[in-house]
Amino acid sequence: MSRKRRQNPADAINTWALVRHLFSREQHHLQHIEKLEQSLSNAGRRNHEERSSYNSLHRLYDKLYRAHTALSAENQRLKHELAVLQCHHCHEQHQTPNIEGARVEELK
């Protein structure tokens, strides 16, 4: 013979309390997941902005480096040109005939 087990009312309350507790925990976890997703989205946005800034700075650095290299080469070229001109000037000073001395000789 089958006997029906009567459910204790206190057990039913505990079951509903557990169900409410599970729903509450699930809601808390869903809120936590939403916050984590927002944080991840913000981190992705910041990462994109930082990468864009880095790429921009890298392009600017390359441009400045090329300009510096060109200016340095031009500086070296001008230094060499100046040294050559100084050498020619110095050489011309030593080879120029002494015109005043020649006139004095002519007058004698």
XYZ file of C-alpha atoms in Angstrom, residues 18-89:
72
model
C 16.566 28.390 -0.976
C 15.001 29.223 -4.345
C 14.840 32.937 -3.415
C 18.431 32.762 -2.216
C 19.525 31.152 -5.507
C 17.705 33.813 -7.531
C 19.290 36.507 -5.386
C 22.766 35.026 -5.929
C 22.107 34.702 -9.650
C 21.045 38.360 -9.788
C 24.201 39.346 -7.885
C 26.348 37.298 -10.297
C 24.626 38.845 -13.315
C 25.302 42.340 -11.935
C 28.917 41.387 -11.301
C 29.234 40.012 -14.853
C 27.759 43.250 -16.228
C 30.326 45.298 -14.290
C 33.125 43.059 -15.564
C 31.888 43.432 -19.147
C 31.810 47.227 -18.753
C 35.323 47.188 -17.298
C 36.525 45.030 -20.168
C 34.885 47.334 -22.697
C 36.470 50.398 -21.049
C 39.856 48.670 -20.968
C 39.507 47.831 -24.666
C 38.651 51.446 -25.465
C 41.609 52.725 -23.430
C 43.876 50.157 -25.088
C 42.740 51.349 -28.523
C 43.320 54.997 -27.539
C 46.759 54.177 -26.131
C 47.716 52.243 -29.269
C 46.570 55.150 -31.436
C 48.572 57.586 -29.300
C 51.618 55.325 -29.412
C 51.402 54.986 -33.203
C 51.038 58.757 -33.551
C 54.057 59.374 -31.306
C 56.052 56.747 -33.197
C 55.297 58.429 -36.534
C 56.272 61.810 -35.057
C 59.488 60.325 -33.645
C 60.367 58.858 -37.056
C 59.710 62.218 -38.719
C 61.864 64.051 -36.163
C 64.601 61.436 -36.431
C 64.731 61.804 -40.217
C 64.817 65.607 -39.851
C 67.609 65.334 -37.273
C 69.579 62.998 -39.528
C 69.176 65.361 -42.476
C 70.197 68.377 -40.374
C 73.184 66.511 -38.985
C 74.321 65.568 -42.493
C 73.845 69.170 -43.660
C 75.798 70.398 -40.625
C 78.681 68.049 -41.453
C 78.618 69.141 -45.105
C 78.693 72.828 -44.115
C 81.533 72.223 -41.655
C 83.536 70.532 -44.396
C 82.743 73.317 -46.861
C 83.777 75.935 -44.295
C 87.037 74.110 -43.623
C 87.773 73.986 -47.369
C 87.014 77.711 -47.749
C 89.190 78.553 -44.756
C 92.002 76.477 -46.220
C 91.669 78.221 -49.612
C 91.576 81.618 -47.935
